[in-house]
C-alpha cells in the first residue's frame, strides 16, 4: 500500500506549531537566558537568514525565465479572442488589487496596531553568521529583460533562444520544487520560533488571524462580484451556476495549483454552458494569467504587515505594485506558493519590505494559498462566460455538452 504523504499545507501548519512551541519553551520553562535555548533559536535564525539570501538571489532569475517564456508562449497564440481574454483577466486582477487596497485602507488601521519589539530580546537571537550573495541583477532589471526577451522571442522565427530560456525555466522550476518548497516549512518554523522567543507571538498570531479572515471574506465577496457583473453583461443569471463550480473550487483547495485544476475546471465550464472551443481556450489561459485571489492576499497581507511594523501603506506605493503584480505573476510557477515567489521582488523593491516582513508575507500567502487558488479558478469561469458572450457563442452550449 502506498504511503500517504503530508500535503504542503499540513507541513506548513506543523512548521508554524513547531516553531511556536520551541520558541515558547524559553518563557514556559524560564530558560530564555540560557546558552542552550539561545543557541537553538539562533540556529533557526541562521537558517532563515541563509534561506532568505538564497531566495533573494533566485527571484530575478525566476522572473526572467518564467515571465519571458510566458510572454513568448502567449504571444504565439493565434486565437482572435486572445487579446480580449488577456485584457479581461488583467483588468479583473487590477480591480481586485485596488478594491482590496480601498477595503484595507478603511478597515485595517482599526484592526492592526504596531507590534513593539523589546531591545533586549531583539539582540539576543540574531543569526550566528550571515552570507551575502547579491542577485545577478535587480527586480526591475529582471522585469525589463523578461519583457524584452519575451516579446522578442514571440516575434522571432528562431527558437534557439527560447529553448535556452526554457531550459533555465526548467532549472529554476526544479529548484523551487525540490529545494525551496520542501524547505519552506522549516523556514516558517524558524520565523515563528524567533517571534515566540522574542515575546511577539501573541500579537503576531492575532494579526495573522485578522488578515486571514479578512482576505478569505473578500475573496468570496470578489467571486460574487465577478458573477454579478457577468450576469449583467450576459443578461443571464450566472450566480446560480456557482453551484456547478464547487468541484473545481474544492480541487483547487486540495492541489493549491491552478494548473492542476484545469481538467476539473474545464468540465465545470462546459456544464455551465460554455462552448467547448471557448472553454478549451479560456480556462487554461486563465490558469496562467488570472490571479485575482493571489492579488487580494498579497495586497491586504502587505498592508497589514506594514501597519504591524509601524508603516503607513499609501496609494502611491501600491499603485505601481498592483499594476506590476498583474504582469509579474504571468506564467508564475504552477506550484503552491508560486504567486508570492514571483511577487517577492516587487514586495521588496516597491514596498520596502525588510527580511522579517518578507518572511511574514511568505508565511501568510502559503497558509492562504489554497483559498487564493480557488478564487482564481472560480473567477476563470466568469471570464469564460464573458468571452463566450463576446464571441456570440452563448447559445445551446448545454445541449452540446449533454450530447458529448
GROMACS .gro file of C-alpha atoms in nm:
model
  404
    1UNK     CA    1   0.000   0.000   0.000
    2UNK     CA    2   0.127   0.345  -0.092
    3UNK     CA    3   0.236   0.562   0.195
    4UNK     CA    4   0.028   0.878   0.215
    5UNK     CA    5   0.243   1.191   0.200
    6UNK     CA    6   0.168   1.502   0.400
    7UNK     CA    7   0.043   1.793   0.194
    8UNK     CA    8   0.226   2.125   0.186
    9UNK     CA    9  -0.042   2.300   0.392
   10UNK     CA   10  -0.017   2.031   0.662
   11UNK     CA   11   0.363   2.061   0.666
   12UNK     CA   12   0.334   2.438   0.685
   13UNK     CA   13   0.096   2.421   0.982
   14UNK     CA   14   0.325   2.171   1.155
   15UNK     CA   15   0.616   2.408   1.093
   16UNK     CA   16   0.426   2.701   1.244
   17UNK     CA   17   0.319   2.499   1.550
   18UNK     CA   18   0.668   2.352   1.599
   19UNK     CA   19   0.830   2.694   1.576
   20UNK     CA   20   0.581   2.844   1.819
   21UNK     CA   21   0.633   2.560   2.067
   22UNK     CA   22   1.013   2.571   2.055
   23UNK     CA   23   1.023   2.949   2.078
   24UNK     CA   24   0.779   2.950   2.370
   25UNK     CA   25   0.976   2.697   2.576
   26UNK     CA   26   1.206   2.974   2.698
   27UNK     CA   27   0.936   3.161   2.885
   28UNK     CA   28   0.741   2.849   2.981
   29UNK     CA   29   1.043   2.678   3.140
   30UNK     CA   30   1.215   3.005   3.241
   31UNK     CA   31   1.522   2.917   3.035
   32UNK     CA   32   1.511   3.215   2.796
   33UNK     CA   33   1.851   3.338   2.918
   34UNK     CA   34   2.033   3.004   2.897
   35UNK     CA   35   2.300   2.943   2.633
   36UNK     CA   36   2.132   2.624   2.509
   37UNK     CA   37   1.795   2.790   2.441
   38UNK     CA   38   1.953   3.095   2.278
   39UNK     CA   39   2.168   2.867   2.060
   40UNK     CA   40   1.863   2.673   1.938
   41UNK     CA   41   1.677   2.990   1.845
   42UNK     CA   42   1.986   3.142   1.685
   43UNK     CA   43   2.033   2.823   1.480
   44UNK     CA   44   1.681   2.866   1.341
   45UNK     CA   45   1.752   3.236   1.281
   46UNK     CA   46   2.069   3.143   1.090
   47UNK     CA   47   1.876   2.903   0.867
   48UNK     CA   48   1.604   3.160   0.789
   49UNK     CA   49   1.871   3.420   0.709
   50UNK     CA   50   2.058   3.188   0.469
   51UNK     CA   51   1.732   3.074   0.313
   52UNK     CA   52   1.620   3.434   0.260
   53UNK     CA   53   1.953   3.519   0.096
   54UNK     CA   54   1.916   3.227  -0.146
   55UNK     CA   55   1.556   3.326  -0.216
   56UNK     CA   56   1.656   3.685  -0.292
   57UNK     CA   57   1.924   3.554  -0.530
   58UNK     CA   58   1.688   3.330  -0.725
   59UNK     CA   59   1.390   3.568  -0.759
   60UNK     CA   60   1.531   3.775  -1.053
   61UNK     CA   61   1.620   3.451  -1.235
   62UNK     CA   62   1.268   3.324  -1.173
   63UNK     CA   63   1.117   3.643  -1.315
   64UNK     CA   64   1.336   3.638  -1.627
   65UNK     CA   65   1.280   3.272  -1.709
   66UNK     CA   66   0.910   3.234  -1.627
   67UNK     CA   67   0.783   3.572  -1.743
   68UNK     CA   68   0.990   3.569  -2.064
   69UNK     CA   69   0.876   3.218  -2.160
   70UNK     CA   70   0.520   3.302  -2.056
   71UNK     CA   71   0.510   3.614  -2.274
   72UNK     CA   72   0.670   3.429  -2.564
   73UNK     CA   73   0.412   3.149  -2.545
   74UNK     CA   74   0.123   3.390  -2.507
   75UNK     CA   75   0.246   3.599  -2.799
   76UNK     CA   76   0.247   3.296  -3.027
   77UNK     CA   77  -0.123   3.222  -2.970
   78UNK     CA   78  -0.327   3.300  -3.279
   79UNK     CA   79  -0.680   3.284  -3.135
   80UNK     CA   80  -0.871   3.601  -3.222
   81UNK     CA   81  -1.011   3.622  -2.867
   82UNK     CA   82  -0.670   3.601  -2.703
   83UNK     CA   83  -0.637   3.979  -2.664
   84UNK     CA   84  -0.989   4.009  -2.522
   85UNK     CA   85  -0.928   3.732  -2.268
   86UNK     CA   86  -0.593   3.877  -2.168
   87UNK     CA   87  -0.744   4.223  -2.116
   88UNK     CA   88  -1.039   4.093  -1.909
   89UNK     CA   89  -0.811   3.880  -1.691
   90UNK     CA   90  -0.567   4.165  -1.632
   91UNK     CA   91  -0.847   4.413  -1.554
   92UNK     CA   92  -1.000   4.166  -1.310
   93UNK     CA   93  -0.665   4.126  -1.133
   94UNK     CA   94  -0.609   4.503  -1.119
   95UNK     CA   95  -0.963   4.574  -0.996
   96UNK     CA   96  -0.919   4.307  -0.727
   97UNK     CA   97  -0.596   4.476  -0.615
   98UNK     CA   98  -0.733   4.829  -0.594
   99UNK     CA   99  -1.060   4.717  -0.432
  100UNK     CA  100  -0.855   4.525  -0.175
  101UNK     CA  101  -0.645   4.839  -0.111
  102UNK     CA  102  -0.955   5.055  -0.054
  103UNK     CA  103  -1.104   4.790   0.175
  104UNK     CA  104  -0.776   4.753   0.364
  105UNK     CA  105  -0.730   5.127   0.398
  106UNK     CA  106  -1.074   5.158   0.553
  107UNK     CA  107  -1.064   4.858   0.788
  108UNK     CA  108  -0.706   4.751   0.867
  109UNK     CA  109  -0.587   5.057   1.067
  110UNK     CA  110  -0.856   4.990   1.329
  111UNK     CA  111  -0.774   4.617   1.343
  112UNK     CA  112  -0.392   4.609   1.339
  113UNK     CA  113  -0.165   4.807   1.566
  114UNK     CA  114   0.218   4.825   1.557
  115UNK     CA  115   0.392   4.533   1.727
  116UNK     CA  116   0.654   4.654   1.971
  117UNK     CA  117   0.992   4.482   1.994
  118UNK     CA  118   1.198   4.485   2.312
  119UNK     CA  119   1.563   4.586   2.267
  120UNK     CA  120   1.698   4.304   2.486
  121UNK     CA  121   1.532   4.012   2.308
  122UNK     CA  122   1.581   4.158   1.960
  123UNK     CA  123   1.957   4.145   2.007
  124UNK     CA  124   1.961   3.806   2.182
  125UNK     CA  125   1.850   3.583   1.897
  126UNK     CA  126   2.047   3.705   1.597
  127UNK     CA  127   2.188   3.459   1.342
  128UNK     CA  128   2.529   3.308   1.418
  129UNK     CA  129   2.651   3.433   1.082
  130UNK     CA  130   2.519   3.567   0.753
  131UNK     CA  131   2.628   3.523   0.394
  132UNK     CA  132   2.598   3.791   0.127
  133UNK     CA  133   2.501   3.672  -0.220
  134UNK     CA  134   2.387   3.966  -0.429
  135UNK     CA  135   2.137   3.883  -0.706
  136UNK     CA  136   2.280   3.895  -1.059
  137UNK     CA  137   2.054   4.195  -1.126
  138UNK     CA  138   1.770   4.379  -0.957
  139UNK     CA  139   1.399   4.303  -0.983
  140UNK     CA  140   1.315   4.591  -1.219
  141UNK     CA  141   1.609   4.498  -1.442
  142UNK     CA  142   1.478   4.140  -1.445
  143UNK     CA  143   1.130   4.258  -1.543
  144UNK     CA  144   1.254   4.477  -1.828
  145UNK     CA  145   1.481   4.198  -1.952
  146UNK     CA  146   1.191   3.949  -1.930
  147UNK     CA  147   0.964   4.179  -2.135
  148UNK     CA  148   1.237   4.237  -2.394
  149UNK     CA  149   1.319   3.867  -2.428
  150UNK     CA  150   0.957   3.752  -2.414
  151UNK     CA  151   0.825   3.992  -2.676
  152UNK     CA  152   1.133   3.940  -2.891
  153UNK     CA  153   1.103   3.560  -2.882
  154UNK     CA  154   0.729   3.582  -2.956
  155UNK     CA  155   0.806   3.764  -3.281
  156UNK     CA  156   1.113   3.567  -3.379
  157UNK     CA  157   1.112   3.272  -3.617
  158UNK     CA  158   1.413   3.123  -3.441
  159UNK     CA  159   1.351   2.906  -3.136
  160UNK     CA  160   1.715   2.875  -3.022
  161UNK     CA  161   1.696   3.149  -2.756
  162UNK     CA  162   1.350   3.037  -2.645
  163UNK     CA  163   1.482   2.685  -2.590
  164UNK     CA  164   1.771   2.822  -2.382
  165UNK     CA  165   1.540   3.033  -2.164
  166UNK     CA  166   1.301   2.738  -2.135
  167UNK     CA  167   1.592   2.526  -2.009
  168UNK     CA  168   1.666   2.795  -1.748
  169UNK     CA  169   1.299   2.787  -1.654
  170UNK     CA  170   1.325   2.411  -1.604
  171UNK     CA  171   1.626   2.453  -1.373
  172UNK     CA  172   1.451   2.722  -1.167
  173UNK     CA  173   1.131   2.515  -1.155
  174UNK     CA  174   1.326   2.211  -1.031
  175UNK     CA  175   1.495   2.429  -0.767
  176UNK     CA  176   1.155   2.552  -0.649
  177UNK     CA  177   1.005   2.205  -0.637
  178UNK     CA  178   1.300   2.017  -0.488
  179UNK     CA  179   1.471   2.278  -0.268
  180UNK     CA  180   1.268   2.589  -0.190
  181UNK     CA  181   0.918   2.444  -0.147
  182UNK     CA  182   1.030   2.149   0.074
  183UNK     CA  183   1.233   2.385   0.295
  184UNK     CA  184   0.957   2.646   0.332
  185UNK     CA  185   0.802   2.473   0.640
  186UNK     CA  186   1.142   2.479   0.817
  187UNK     CA  187   1.188   2.841   0.715
  188UNK     CA  188   0.845   2.927   0.859
  189UNK     CA  189   0.922   2.727   1.175
  190UNK     CA  190   1.236   2.935   1.222
  191UNK     CA  191   1.042   3.257   1.177
  192UNK     CA  192   0.779   3.167   1.439
  193UNK     CA  193   1.043   3.026   1.673
  194UNK     CA  194   1.221   3.363   1.675
  195UNK     CA  195   0.893   3.555   1.708
  196UNK     CA  196   0.789   3.343   2.007
  197UNK     CA  197   1.131   3.371   2.171
  198UNK     CA  198   1.119   3.750   2.138
  199UNK     CA  199   0.778   3.765   2.307
  200UNK     CA  200   0.592   3.880   1.994
  201UNK     CA  201   0.394   3.561   1.932
  202UNK     CA  202   0.050   3.664   2.058
  203UNK     CA  203   0.024   3.996   1.868
  204UNK     CA  204   0.163   3.828   1.553
  205UNK     CA  205  -0.090   3.543   1.571
  206UNK     CA  206  -0.371   3.794   1.628
  207UNK     CA  207  -0.256   3.987   1.321
  208UNK     CA  208  -0.246   3.668   1.111
  209UNK     CA  209  -0.597   3.564   1.214
  210UNK     CA  210  -0.743   3.907   1.134
  211UNK     CA  211  -0.570   3.920   0.796
  212UNK     CA  212  -0.662   3.560   0.714
  213UNK     CA  213  -1.032   3.612   0.784
  214UNK     CA  214  -1.041   3.946   0.601
  215UNK     CA  215  -0.867   3.801   0.293
  216UNK     CA  216  -1.096   3.498   0.284
  217UNK     CA  217  -1.418   3.702   0.318
  218UNK     CA  218  -1.307   3.947   0.048
  219UNK     CA  219  -1.210   3.665  -0.190
  220UNK     CA  220  -1.559   3.518  -0.154
  221UNK     CA  221  -1.708   3.864  -0.200
  222UNK     CA  222  -1.499   3.924  -0.512
  223UNK     CA  223  -1.612   3.594  -0.663
  224UNK     CA  224  -1.972   3.704  -0.611
  225UNK     CA  225  -1.900   4.048  -0.764
  226UNK     CA  226  -1.747   3.886  -1.072
  227UNK     CA  227  -2.053   3.669  -1.128
  228UNK     CA  228  -2.297   3.956  -1.066
  229UNK     CA  229  -2.114   4.166  -1.327
  230UNK     CA  230  -2.109   3.870  -1.566
  231UNK     CA  231  -2.484   3.820  -1.513
  232UNK     CA  232  -2.550   4.184  -1.607
  233UNK     CA  233  -2.325   4.164  -1.915
  234UNK     CA  234  -2.459   3.830  -2.042
  235UNK     CA  235  -2.820   3.906  -1.935
  236UNK     CA  236  -2.831   3.562  -1.775
  237UNK     CA  237  -2.818   3.458  -1.410
  238UNK     CA  238  -2.458   3.338  -1.374
  239UNK     CA  239  -2.471   3.341  -0.992
  240UNK     CA  240  -2.693   3.031  -0.984
  241UNK     CA  241  -2.424   2.848  -1.184
  242UNK     CA  242  -2.176   2.882  -0.896
  243UNK     CA  243  -2.304   2.551  -0.761
  244UNK     CA  244  -2.165   2.375  -1.068
  245UNK     CA  245  -1.818   2.518  -0.999
  246UNK     CA  246  -1.790   2.367  -0.649
  247UNK     CA  247  -1.587   2.064  -0.775
  248UNK     CA  248  -1.324   2.297  -0.925
  249UNK     CA  249  -1.317   2.512  -0.609
  250UNK     CA  250  -1.264   2.205  -0.388
  251UNK     CA  251  -0.998   2.064  -0.623
  252UNK     CA  252  -0.811   2.396  -0.608
  253UNK     CA  253  -0.826   2.387  -0.227
  254UNK     CA  254  -0.662   2.044  -0.232
  255UNK     CA  255  -0.399   2.095  -0.502
  256UNK     CA  256  -0.311   2.464  -0.442
  257UNK     CA  257  -0.238   2.480  -0.816
  258UNK     CA  258  -0.446   2.646  -1.088
  259UNK     CA  259  -0.273   2.430  -1.348
  260UNK     CA  260  -0.367   2.105  -1.170
  261UNK     CA  261  -0.730   2.216  -1.152
  262UNK     CA  262  -0.765   2.278  -1.528
  263UNK     CA  263  -0.929   1.939  -1.618
  264UNK     CA  264  -1.197   1.976  -1.349
  265UNK     CA  265  -1.247   2.344  -1.427
  266UNK     CA  266  -1.295   2.264  -1.796
  267UNK     CA  267  -1.563   2.012  -1.710
  268UNK     CA  268  -1.740   2.267  -1.487
  269UNK     CA  269  -1.725   2.534  -1.759
  270UNK     CA  270  -1.889   2.307  -2.014
  271UNK     CA  271  -2.159   2.211  -1.765
  272UNK     CA  272  -2.226   2.582  -1.721
  273UNK     CA  273  -2.297   2.620  -2.092
  274UNK     CA  274  -1.962   2.750  -2.216
  275UNK     CA  275  -1.892   2.637  -2.571
  276UNK     CA  276  -1.617   2.374  -2.589
  277UNK     CA  277  -1.373   2.571  -2.804
  278UNK     CA  278  -1.412   2.878  -2.579
  279UNK     CA  279  -1.368   2.675  -2.260
  280UNK     CA  280  -1.068   2.486  -2.401
  281UNK     CA  281  -0.902   2.820  -2.476
  282UNK     CA  282  -1.002   3.045  -2.186
  283UNK     CA  283  -0.974   2.807  -1.886
  284UNK     CA  284  -0.609   2.702  -1.942
  285UNK     CA  285  -0.511   3.060  -2.031
  286UNK     CA  286  -0.691   3.193  -1.722
  287UNK     CA  287  -0.498   2.949  -1.503
  288UNK     CA  288  -0.183   3.130  -1.616
  289UNK     CA  289  -0.283   3.497  -1.628
  290UNK     CA  290  -0.579   3.546  -1.392
  291UNK     CA  291  -0.457   3.583  -1.032
  292UNK     CA  292  -0.721   3.789  -0.854
  293UNK     CA  293  -0.713   3.567  -0.544
  294UNK     CA  294  -0.336   3.598  -0.506
  295UNK     CA  295  -0.355   3.974  -0.562
  296UNK     CA  296  -0.616   4.016  -0.286
  297UNK     CA  297  -0.400   3.814  -0.045
  298UNK     CA  298  -0.079   3.999  -0.129
  299UNK     CA  299  -0.231   4.348  -0.115
  300UNK     CA  300  -0.424   4.304   0.211
  301UNK     CA  301  -0.144   4.095   0.363
  302UNK     CA  302   0.123   4.351   0.271
  303UNK     CA  303  -0.085   4.636   0.412
  304UNK     CA  304  -0.144   4.451   0.738
  305UNK     CA  305   0.224   4.364   0.783
  306UNK     CA  306   0.325   4.724   0.709
  307UNK     CA  307   0.082   4.854   0.973
  308UNK     CA  308   0.213   4.598   1.225
  309UNK     CA  309   0.563   4.735   1.163
  310UNK     CA  310   0.456   5.096   1.214
  311UNK     CA  311   0.449   5.184   0.841
  312UNK     CA  312   0.165   5.354   0.657
  313UNK     CA  313   0.056   5.198   0.325
  314UNK     CA  314  -0.023   5.467   0.067
  315UNK     CA  315  -0.188   5.468  -0.274
  316UNK     CA  316   0.132   5.600  -0.433
  317UNK     CA  317   0.316   5.291  -0.302
  318UNK     CA  318   0.054   5.037  -0.403
  319UNK     CA  319  -0.046   5.173  -0.746
  320UNK     CA  320   0.274   5.062  -0.926
  321UNK     CA  321   0.282   4.749  -0.710
  322UNK     CA  322  -0.069   4.640  -0.817
  323UNK     CA  323  -0.012   4.720  -1.186
  324UNK     CA  324   0.320   4.534  -1.191
  325UNK     CA  325   0.179   4.245  -0.987
  326UNK     CA  326  -0.065   4.154  -1.264
  327UNK     CA  327   0.223   4.131  -1.512
  328UNK     CA  328   0.493   3.976  -1.292
  329UNK     CA  329   0.283   3.677  -1.194
  330UNK     CA  330   0.212   3.588  -1.560
  331UNK     CA  331   0.321   3.228  -1.601
  332UNK     CA  332   0.416   3.206  -1.233
  333UNK     CA  333   0.522   2.851  -1.149
  334UNK     CA  334   0.238   2.600  -1.137
  335UNK     CA  335   0.340   2.508  -0.784
  336UNK     CA  336   0.192   2.600  -0.446
  337UNK     CA  337   0.303   2.948  -0.346
  338UNK     CA  338   0.429   3.039  -0.693
  339UNK     CA  339   0.249   3.373  -0.680
  340UNK     CA  340   0.432   3.506  -0.375
  341UNK     CA  341   0.765   3.378  -0.507
  342UNK     CA  342   0.719   3.570  -0.832
  343UNK     CA  343   0.596   3.880  -0.647
  344UNK     CA  344   0.857   3.883  -0.369
  345UNK     CA  345   1.093   4.103  -0.565
  346UNK     CA  346   0.823   4.368  -0.615
  347UNK     CA  347   0.724   4.349  -0.249
  348UNK     CA  348   1.084   4.422  -0.156
  349UNK     CA  349   1.168   4.687  -0.415
  350UNK     CA  350   0.838   4.878  -0.429
  351UNK     CA  351   0.705   4.836  -0.074
  352UNK     CA  352   1.041   4.831   0.107
  353UNK     CA  353   0.985   4.505   0.295
  354UNK     CA  354   1.267   4.401   0.529
  355UNK     CA  355   1.373   4.036   0.563
  356UNK     CA  356   1.141   3.964   0.864
  357UNK     CA  357   0.850   4.128   0.679
  358UNK     CA  358   0.923   3.914   0.372
  359UNK     CA  359   0.910   3.603   0.589
  360UNK     CA  360   0.571   3.707   0.726
  361UNK     CA  361   0.417   3.766   0.381
  362UNK     CA  362   0.553   3.430   0.262
  363UNK     CA  363   0.401   3.259   0.567
  364UNK     CA  364   0.065   3.430   0.519
  365UNK     CA  365   0.048   3.359   0.147
  366UNK     CA  366   0.149   2.994   0.177
  367UNK     CA  367  -0.105   2.930   0.453
  368UNK     CA  368  -0.378   3.103   0.248
  369UNK     CA  369  -0.272   2.983  -0.096
  370UNK     CA  370  -0.543   2.715  -0.124
  371UNK     CA  371  -0.821   2.973  -0.099
  372UNK     CA  372  -0.638   3.217  -0.327
  373UNK     CA  373  -0.605   2.949  -0.594
  374UNK     CA  374  -0.972   2.854  -0.554
  375UNK     CA  375  -1.066   3.221  -0.602
  376UNK     CA  376  -0.851   3.236  -0.916
  377UNK     CA  377  -1.004   2.932  -1.085
  378UNK     CA  378  -1.361   3.029  -0.994
  379UNK     CA  379  -1.303   3.370  -1.149
  380UNK     CA  380  -1.182   3.194  -1.466
  381UNK     CA  381  -1.539   3.069  -1.508
  382UNK     CA  382  -1.674   3.425  -1.504
  383UNK     CA  383  -1.416   3.528  -1.766
  384UNK     CA  384  -1.511   3.228  -1.980
  385UNK     CA  385  -1.878   3.333  -1.967
  386UNK     CA  386  -1.784   3.689  -2.072
  387UNK     CA  387  -1.569   3.570  -2.363
  388UNK     CA  388  -1.843   3.323  -2.459
  389UNK     CA  389  -2.091   3.612  -2.482
  390UNK     CA  390  -1.850   3.838  -2.672
  391UNK     CA  391  -1.789   3.559  -2.921
  392UNK     CA  392  -2.166   3.522  -2.967
  393UNK     CA  393  -2.147   3.155  -2.881
  394UNK     CA  394  -2.353   3.151  -2.565
  395UNK     CA  395  -2.648   2.964  -2.707
  396UNK     CA  396  -2.717   2.592  -2.694
  397UNK     CA  397  -2.385   2.507  -2.530
  398UNK     CA  398  -2.550   2.299  -2.261
  399UNK     CA  399  -2.710   2.086  -2.533
  400UNK     CA  400  -2.364   2.045  -2.693
  401UNK     CA  401  -2.218   1.928  -2.364
  402UNK     CA  402  -2.505   1.691  -2.298
  403UNK     CA  403  -2.458   1.532  -2.640
  404UNK     CA  404  -2.081   1.492  -2.598
   0.00000   0.00000   0.00000
